[in-house]
GROMACS .gro file of C-alpha atoms in nm:
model
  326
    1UNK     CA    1   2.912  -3.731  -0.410
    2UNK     CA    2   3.170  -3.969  -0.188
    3UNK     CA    3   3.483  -4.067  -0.130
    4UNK     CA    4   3.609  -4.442  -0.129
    5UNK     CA    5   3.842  -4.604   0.095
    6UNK     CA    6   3.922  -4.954   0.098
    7UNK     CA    7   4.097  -5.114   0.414
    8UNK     CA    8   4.273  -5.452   0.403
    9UNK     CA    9   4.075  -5.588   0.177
   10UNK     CA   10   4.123  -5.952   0.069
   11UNK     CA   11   3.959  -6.185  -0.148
   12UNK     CA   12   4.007  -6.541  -0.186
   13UNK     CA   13   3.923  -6.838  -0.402
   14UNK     CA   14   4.097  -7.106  -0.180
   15UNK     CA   15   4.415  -7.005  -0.181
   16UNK     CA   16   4.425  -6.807  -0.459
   17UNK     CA   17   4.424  -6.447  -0.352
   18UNK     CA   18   4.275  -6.227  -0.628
   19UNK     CA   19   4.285  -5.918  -0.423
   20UNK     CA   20   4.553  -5.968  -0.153
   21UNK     CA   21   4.519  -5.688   0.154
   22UNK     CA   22   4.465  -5.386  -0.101
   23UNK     CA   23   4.446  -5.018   0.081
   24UNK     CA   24   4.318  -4.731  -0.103
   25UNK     CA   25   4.182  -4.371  -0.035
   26UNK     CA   26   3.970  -4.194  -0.341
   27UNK     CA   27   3.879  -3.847  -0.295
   28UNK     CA   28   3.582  -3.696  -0.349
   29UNK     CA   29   3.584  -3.615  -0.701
   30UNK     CA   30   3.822  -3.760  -0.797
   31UNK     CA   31   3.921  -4.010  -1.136
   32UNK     CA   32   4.143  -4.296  -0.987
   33UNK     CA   33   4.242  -4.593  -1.282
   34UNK     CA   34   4.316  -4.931  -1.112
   35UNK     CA   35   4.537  -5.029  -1.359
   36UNK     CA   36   4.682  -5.391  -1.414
   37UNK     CA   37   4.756  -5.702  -1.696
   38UNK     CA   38   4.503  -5.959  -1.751
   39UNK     CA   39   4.472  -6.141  -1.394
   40UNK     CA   40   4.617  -5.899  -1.127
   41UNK     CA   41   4.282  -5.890  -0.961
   42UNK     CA   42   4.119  -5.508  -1.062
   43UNK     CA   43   3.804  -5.639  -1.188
   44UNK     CA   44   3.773  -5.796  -0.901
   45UNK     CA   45   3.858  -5.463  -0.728
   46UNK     CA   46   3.566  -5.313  -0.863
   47UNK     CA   47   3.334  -5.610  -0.845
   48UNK     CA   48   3.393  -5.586  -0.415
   49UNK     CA   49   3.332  -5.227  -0.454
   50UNK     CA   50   3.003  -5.211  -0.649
   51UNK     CA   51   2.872  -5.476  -0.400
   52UNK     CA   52   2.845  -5.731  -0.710
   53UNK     CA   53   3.111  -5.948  -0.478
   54UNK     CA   54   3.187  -5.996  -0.088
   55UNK     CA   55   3.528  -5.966   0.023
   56UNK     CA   56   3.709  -6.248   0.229
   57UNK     CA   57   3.849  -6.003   0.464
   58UNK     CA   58   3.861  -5.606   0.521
   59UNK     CA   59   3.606  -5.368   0.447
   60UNK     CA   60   3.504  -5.103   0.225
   61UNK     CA   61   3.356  -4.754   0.262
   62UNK     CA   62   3.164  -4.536   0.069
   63UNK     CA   63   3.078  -4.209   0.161
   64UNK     CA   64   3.230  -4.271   0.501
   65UNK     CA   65   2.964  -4.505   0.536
   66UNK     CA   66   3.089  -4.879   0.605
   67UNK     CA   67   2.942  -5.119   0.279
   68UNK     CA   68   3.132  -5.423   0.329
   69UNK     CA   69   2.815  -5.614   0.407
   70UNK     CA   70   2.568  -5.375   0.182
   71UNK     CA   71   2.421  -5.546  -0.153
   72UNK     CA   72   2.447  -5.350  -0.483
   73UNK     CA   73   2.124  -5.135  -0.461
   74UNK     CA   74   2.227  -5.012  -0.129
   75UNK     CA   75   2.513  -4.854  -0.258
   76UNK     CA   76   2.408  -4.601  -0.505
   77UNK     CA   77   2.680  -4.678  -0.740
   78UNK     CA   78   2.669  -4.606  -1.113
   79UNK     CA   79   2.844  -4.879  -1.355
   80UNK     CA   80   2.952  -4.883  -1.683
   81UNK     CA   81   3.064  -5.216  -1.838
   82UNK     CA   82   3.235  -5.308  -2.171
   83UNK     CA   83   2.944  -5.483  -2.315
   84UNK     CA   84   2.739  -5.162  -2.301
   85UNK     CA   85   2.450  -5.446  -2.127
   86UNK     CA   86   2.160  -5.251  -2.300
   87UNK     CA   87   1.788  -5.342  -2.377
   88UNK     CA   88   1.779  -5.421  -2.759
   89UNK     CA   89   1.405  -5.375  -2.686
   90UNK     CA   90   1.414  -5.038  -2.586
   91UNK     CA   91   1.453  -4.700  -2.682
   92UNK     CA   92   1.757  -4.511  -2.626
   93UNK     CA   93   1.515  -4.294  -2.372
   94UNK     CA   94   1.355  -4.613  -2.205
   95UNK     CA   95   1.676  -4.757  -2.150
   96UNK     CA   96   1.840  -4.428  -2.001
   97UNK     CA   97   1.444  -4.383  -1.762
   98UNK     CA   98   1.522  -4.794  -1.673
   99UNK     CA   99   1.699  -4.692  -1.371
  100UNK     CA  100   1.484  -4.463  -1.229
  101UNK     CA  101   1.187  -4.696  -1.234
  102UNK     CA  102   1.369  -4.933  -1.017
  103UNK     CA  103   1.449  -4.591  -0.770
  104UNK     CA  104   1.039  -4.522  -0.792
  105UNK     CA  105   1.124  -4.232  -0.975
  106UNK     CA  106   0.882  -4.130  -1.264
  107UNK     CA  107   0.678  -3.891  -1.448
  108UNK     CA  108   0.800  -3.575  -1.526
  109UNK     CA  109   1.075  -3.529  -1.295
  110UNK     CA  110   1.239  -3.896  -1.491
  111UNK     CA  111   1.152  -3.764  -1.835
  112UNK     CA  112   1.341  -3.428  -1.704
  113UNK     CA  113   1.631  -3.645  -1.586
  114UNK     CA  114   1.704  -3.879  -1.863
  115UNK     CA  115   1.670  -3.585  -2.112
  116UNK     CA  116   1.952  -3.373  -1.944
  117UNK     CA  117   2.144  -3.707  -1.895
  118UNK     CA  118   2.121  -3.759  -2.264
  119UNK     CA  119   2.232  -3.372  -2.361
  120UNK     CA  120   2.536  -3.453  -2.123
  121UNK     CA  121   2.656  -3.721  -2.332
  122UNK     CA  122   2.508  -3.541  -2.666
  123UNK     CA  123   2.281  -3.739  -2.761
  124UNK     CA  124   1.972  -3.518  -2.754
  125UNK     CA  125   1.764  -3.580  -3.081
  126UNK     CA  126   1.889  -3.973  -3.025
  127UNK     CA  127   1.546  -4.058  -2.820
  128UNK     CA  128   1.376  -4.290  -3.016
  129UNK     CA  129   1.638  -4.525  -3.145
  130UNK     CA  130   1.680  -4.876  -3.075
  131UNK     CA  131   2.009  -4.971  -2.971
  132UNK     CA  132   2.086  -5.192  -3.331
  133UNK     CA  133   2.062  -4.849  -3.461
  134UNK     CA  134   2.352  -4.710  -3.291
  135UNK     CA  135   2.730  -4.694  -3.350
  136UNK     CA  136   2.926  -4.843  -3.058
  137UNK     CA  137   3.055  -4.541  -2.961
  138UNK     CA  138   2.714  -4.408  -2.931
  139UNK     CA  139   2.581  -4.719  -2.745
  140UNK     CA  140   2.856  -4.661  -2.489
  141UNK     CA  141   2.717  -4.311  -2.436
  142UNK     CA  142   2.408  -4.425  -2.335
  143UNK     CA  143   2.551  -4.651  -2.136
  144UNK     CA  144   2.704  -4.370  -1.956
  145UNK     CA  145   2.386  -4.181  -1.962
  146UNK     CA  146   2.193  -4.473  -1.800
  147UNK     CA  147   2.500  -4.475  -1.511
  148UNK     CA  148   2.470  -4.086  -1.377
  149UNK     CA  149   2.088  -4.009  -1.478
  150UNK     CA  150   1.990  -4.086  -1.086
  151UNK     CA  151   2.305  -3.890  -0.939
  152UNK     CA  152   2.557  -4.237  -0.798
  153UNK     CA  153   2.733  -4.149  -0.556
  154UNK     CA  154   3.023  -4.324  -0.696
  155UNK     CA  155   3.085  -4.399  -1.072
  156UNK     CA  156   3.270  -4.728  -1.158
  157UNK     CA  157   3.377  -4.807  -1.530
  158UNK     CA  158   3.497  -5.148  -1.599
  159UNK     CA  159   3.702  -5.149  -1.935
  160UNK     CA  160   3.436  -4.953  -2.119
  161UNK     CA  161   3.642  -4.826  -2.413
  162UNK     CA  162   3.784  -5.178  -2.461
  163UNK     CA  163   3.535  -5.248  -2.804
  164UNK     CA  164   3.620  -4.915  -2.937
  165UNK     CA  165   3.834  -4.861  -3.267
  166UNK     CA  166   4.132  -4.711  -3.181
  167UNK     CA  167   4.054  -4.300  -3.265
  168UNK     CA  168   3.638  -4.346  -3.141
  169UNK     CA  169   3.817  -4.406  -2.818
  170UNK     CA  170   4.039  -4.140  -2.814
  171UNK     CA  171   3.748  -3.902  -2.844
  172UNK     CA  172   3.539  -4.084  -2.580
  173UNK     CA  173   3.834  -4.066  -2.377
  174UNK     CA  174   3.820  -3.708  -2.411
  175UNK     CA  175   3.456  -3.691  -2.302
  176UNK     CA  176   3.443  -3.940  -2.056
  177UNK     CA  177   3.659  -3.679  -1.881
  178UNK     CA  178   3.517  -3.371  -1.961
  179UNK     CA  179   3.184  -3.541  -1.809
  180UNK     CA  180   3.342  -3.679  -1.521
  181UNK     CA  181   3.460  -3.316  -1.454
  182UNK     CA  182   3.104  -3.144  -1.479
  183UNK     CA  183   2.943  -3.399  -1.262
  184UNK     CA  184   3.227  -3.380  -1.043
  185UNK     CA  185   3.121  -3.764  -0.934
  186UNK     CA  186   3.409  -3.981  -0.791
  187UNK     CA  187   3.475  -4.219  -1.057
  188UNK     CA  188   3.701  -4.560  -1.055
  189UNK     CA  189   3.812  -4.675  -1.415
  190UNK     CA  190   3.926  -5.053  -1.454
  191UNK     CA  191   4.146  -5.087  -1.747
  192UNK     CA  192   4.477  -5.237  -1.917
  193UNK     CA  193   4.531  -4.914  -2.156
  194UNK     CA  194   4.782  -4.803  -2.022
  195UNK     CA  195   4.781  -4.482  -2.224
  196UNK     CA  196   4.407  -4.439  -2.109
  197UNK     CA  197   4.521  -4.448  -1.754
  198UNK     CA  198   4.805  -4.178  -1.795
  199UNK     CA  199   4.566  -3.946  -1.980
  200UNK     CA  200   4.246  -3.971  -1.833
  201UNK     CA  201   4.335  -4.032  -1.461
  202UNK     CA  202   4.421  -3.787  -1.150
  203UNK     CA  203   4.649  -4.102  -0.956
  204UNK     CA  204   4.669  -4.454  -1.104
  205UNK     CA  205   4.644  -4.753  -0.856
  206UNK     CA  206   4.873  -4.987  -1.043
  207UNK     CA  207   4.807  -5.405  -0.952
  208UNK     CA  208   4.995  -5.691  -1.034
  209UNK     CA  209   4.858  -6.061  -0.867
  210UNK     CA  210   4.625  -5.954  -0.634
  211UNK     CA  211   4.870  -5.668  -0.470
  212UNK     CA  212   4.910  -5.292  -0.476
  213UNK     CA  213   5.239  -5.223  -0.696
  214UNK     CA  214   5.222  -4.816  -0.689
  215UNK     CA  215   4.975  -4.562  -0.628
  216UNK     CA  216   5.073  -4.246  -0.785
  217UNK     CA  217   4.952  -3.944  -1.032
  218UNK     CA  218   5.048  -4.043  -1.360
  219UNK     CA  219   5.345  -3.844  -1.441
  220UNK     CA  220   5.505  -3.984  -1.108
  221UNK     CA  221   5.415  -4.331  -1.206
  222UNK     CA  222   5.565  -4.320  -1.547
  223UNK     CA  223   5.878  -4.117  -1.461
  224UNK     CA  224   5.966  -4.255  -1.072
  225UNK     CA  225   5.823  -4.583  -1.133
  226UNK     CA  226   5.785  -4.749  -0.770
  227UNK     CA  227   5.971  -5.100  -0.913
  228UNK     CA  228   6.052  -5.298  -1.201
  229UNK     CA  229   5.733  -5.430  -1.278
  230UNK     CA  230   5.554  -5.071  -1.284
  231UNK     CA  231   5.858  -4.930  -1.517
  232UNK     CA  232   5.783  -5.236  -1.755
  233UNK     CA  233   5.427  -5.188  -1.762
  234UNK     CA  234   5.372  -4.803  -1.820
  235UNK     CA  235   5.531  -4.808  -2.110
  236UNK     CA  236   5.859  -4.876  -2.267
  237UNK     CA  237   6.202  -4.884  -1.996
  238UNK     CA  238   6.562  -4.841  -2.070
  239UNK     CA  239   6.728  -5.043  -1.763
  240UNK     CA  240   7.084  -4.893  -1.699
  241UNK     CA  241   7.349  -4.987  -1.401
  242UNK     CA  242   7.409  -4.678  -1.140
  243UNK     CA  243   7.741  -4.632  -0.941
  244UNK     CA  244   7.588  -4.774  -0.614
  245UNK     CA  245   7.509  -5.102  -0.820
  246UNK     CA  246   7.124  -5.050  -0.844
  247UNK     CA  247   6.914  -5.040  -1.171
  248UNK     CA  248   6.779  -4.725  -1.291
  249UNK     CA  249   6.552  -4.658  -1.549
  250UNK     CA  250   6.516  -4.392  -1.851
  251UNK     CA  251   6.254  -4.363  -2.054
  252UNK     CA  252   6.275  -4.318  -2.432
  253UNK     CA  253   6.179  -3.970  -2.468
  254UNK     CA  254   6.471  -3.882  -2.214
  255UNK     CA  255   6.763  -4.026  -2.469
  256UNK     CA  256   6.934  -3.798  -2.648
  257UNK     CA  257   7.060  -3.868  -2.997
  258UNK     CA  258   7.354  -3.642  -3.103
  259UNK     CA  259   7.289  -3.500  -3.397
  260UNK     CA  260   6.914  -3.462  -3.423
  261UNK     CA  261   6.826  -3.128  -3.192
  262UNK     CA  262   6.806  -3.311  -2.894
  263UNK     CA  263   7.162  -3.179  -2.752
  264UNK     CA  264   7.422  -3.388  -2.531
  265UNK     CA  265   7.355  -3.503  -2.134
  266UNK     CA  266   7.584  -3.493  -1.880
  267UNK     CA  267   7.877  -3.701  -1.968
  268UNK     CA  268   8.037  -3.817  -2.252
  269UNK     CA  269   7.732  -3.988  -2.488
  270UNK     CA  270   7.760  -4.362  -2.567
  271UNK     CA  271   7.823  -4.492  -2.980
  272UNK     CA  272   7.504  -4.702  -3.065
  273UNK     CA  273   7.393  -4.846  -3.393
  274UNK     CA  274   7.031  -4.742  -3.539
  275UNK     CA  275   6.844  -5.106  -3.558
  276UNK     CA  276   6.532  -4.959  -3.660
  277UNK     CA  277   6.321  -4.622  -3.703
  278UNK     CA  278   5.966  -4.617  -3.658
  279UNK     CA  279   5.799  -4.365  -3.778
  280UNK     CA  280   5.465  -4.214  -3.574
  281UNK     CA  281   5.403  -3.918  -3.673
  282UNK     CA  282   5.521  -3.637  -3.464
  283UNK     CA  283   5.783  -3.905  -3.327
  284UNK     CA  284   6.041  -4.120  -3.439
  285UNK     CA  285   6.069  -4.444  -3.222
  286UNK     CA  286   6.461  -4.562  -3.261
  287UNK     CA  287   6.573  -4.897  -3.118
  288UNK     CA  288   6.971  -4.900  -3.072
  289UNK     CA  289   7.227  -5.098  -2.989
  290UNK     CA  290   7.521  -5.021  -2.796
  291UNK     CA  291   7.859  -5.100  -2.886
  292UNK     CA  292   7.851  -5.325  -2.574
  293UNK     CA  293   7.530  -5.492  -2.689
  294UNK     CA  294   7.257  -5.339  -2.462
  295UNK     CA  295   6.949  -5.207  -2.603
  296UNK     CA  296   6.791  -4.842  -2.575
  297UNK     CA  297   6.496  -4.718  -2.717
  298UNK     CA  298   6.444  -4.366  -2.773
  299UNK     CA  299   6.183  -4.143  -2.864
  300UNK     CA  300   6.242  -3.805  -3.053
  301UNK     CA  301   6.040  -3.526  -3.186
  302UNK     CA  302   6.037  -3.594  -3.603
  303UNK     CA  303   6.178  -3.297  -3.779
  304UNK     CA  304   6.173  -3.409  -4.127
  305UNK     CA  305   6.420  -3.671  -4.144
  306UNK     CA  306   6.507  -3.964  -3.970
  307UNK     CA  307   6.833  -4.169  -3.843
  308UNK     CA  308   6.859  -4.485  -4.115
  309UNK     CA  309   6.909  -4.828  -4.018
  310UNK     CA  310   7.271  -4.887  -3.940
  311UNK     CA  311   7.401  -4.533  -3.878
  312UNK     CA  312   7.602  -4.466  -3.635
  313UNK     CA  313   7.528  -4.229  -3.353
  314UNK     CA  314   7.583  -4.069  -2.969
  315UNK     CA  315   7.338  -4.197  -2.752
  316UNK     CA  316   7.315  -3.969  -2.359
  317UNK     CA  317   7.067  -3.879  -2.079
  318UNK     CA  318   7.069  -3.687  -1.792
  319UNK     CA  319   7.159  -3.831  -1.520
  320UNK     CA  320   6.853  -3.662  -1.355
  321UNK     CA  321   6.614  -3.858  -1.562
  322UNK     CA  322   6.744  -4.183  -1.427
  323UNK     CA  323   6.514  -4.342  -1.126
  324UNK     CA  324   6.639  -4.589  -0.924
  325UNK     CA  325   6.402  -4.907  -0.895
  326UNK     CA  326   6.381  -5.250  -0.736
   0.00000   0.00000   0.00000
């Protein structure tokens, strides 16, 4: 296994900059998410990394071992795309023994290999199916198979939840981690989930237009957002004025609402209005306005009823759970 560390690197399209002087250390073993919106430049993060790309300027190391220059299959990389990129013409085993052919590995020891890389991802008993006979959830797992089977140094995972229903990703979530954590492998995840990043991640690299925006473990990120861009993209931000004149920001499940268990903050609370309650389950997602016309969203534990439309309540936070940003 290997760490990654990228230094200065830069890549350019004329004068478009889709990666703009990005630094970054990844431990060994460890599950960094290069998080961003459509166009801030972490595909092509990873495409630089896995050697699929050159950068303009900078270099990269793997391992400690300088790959700037290195093509793909000098890098030892395993990579996971959205599109699953499977043979429709071969077997779920074929496809998962594909990449040991091309390391001259074969025989017994691959059969041995791809079998155990198929248990990790349970799929044992799954051998002799096509791919057209898999669900996409279980396509994806032999995608994943197919990635670790010849022990990468480095695993890289480019949106590959993306074509999943909503709950088959949840649960792959789930195991992409738990796998991650038994092959201990250093693993980079591109996506723009950002709820995938905060669960599944041990730091997320946050990007916006080529350049580095926060790097931070995912409860600092979502609480002590680095700026205003990183507040407004983990999530949802209440923006409120401080005494020095900066902006601060609270999130919703730090508003209080008199009157529903959640207690008073420090100070006297503020009269809102209940716009509207959404229900989600275990929470209850209000929108408010203030009787001097801002807006505050606030999440609550539901307890069996809800605030109504146009009610009138006491809206407060701690003033510890406001973070000054820029």
């Amino acid at each position: 296994m290997s760490d990654i560390r990228l230094e200065g690197v830069t890549k350019r399209y004329g004068t478009f900059a889709a990666a703009d002087s990005v630094d970054l250390s990844v431990t060994q073993g460890e599950f960094v998410t290069i998080l961003g919106p459509s166009g801030s430049g972490k595909t092509t993060l990873l495409s630089l990394i896995a050697g699929l790309n050159r950068p303009t300027s900078g270099r990269i190391f793997i391992g400690g071992r300088d790959v700037t220059n290195a093509t793909a299959q000098e890098r030892n990389i395993g990579l996971v795309f959205q599109s699953y990129a499977l043979f429709p013409h071969m077997t779920v085993l074929q496809n998962v023994l594909f990449p040991l052919g091309v390391r001259k590995i074969g025989g017994a020891e691959a059969d041995r290999l791809a079998r155990d890389a198929l248990k990790l991802v349970r799929l044992d008993g799954f051998e002799n199916r096509r791919p057209s006979q898999l669900s996409g959830g279980q396509q994806q797992r032999v995608a994943l198979a197919r990635a670790v089977v010849f022990k990468p140094d480095i695993l890289l995972l480019d949106e590959p939840l993306g074509a999943l229903d909503r709950k088959l990703r949840e649960e792959l979530q789930v195991e992409l981690k738990q796998l991650q954590r038994t092959l201990g492998v250093t693993t980079l995840l591109v996506t723009h989930d950002q709820e995938e990043a905060l669960s599944l991640s041990d730091r997320i690299m946050v990007l916006d237009k080529g350049r580095t925006q926060q790097i931070a473990a995912p409860t600092e990120a979502y609480l002590r957002p680095a700026n205003r861009f990183v507040a407004e993209f983990l999530g949802i931000a209440n923006f409120v004025s401080l005494p020095d004149g900066r902006q601060g920001v609270v999130r919703p499940e730090r508003v209080r609402l008199a009157g529903a268990g959640q207690g008073q903050g420090q100070g006297q609370g503020q009269a809102a209005r209940v716009v509207e309650a959404i229900y989600l389950g275990q929470m209850v997602r209000y929108h408010l306005a203030l009787d001097d016309n801002r807006s505050v969203v606030a999440a609550v534990p539901f307890l069996g009823a809800a605030h109504a439309p146009g009610e009138r309540i006491s809206v407060s936070w701690e003033s510890a759970d406001v973070w000054p940003v820029t």
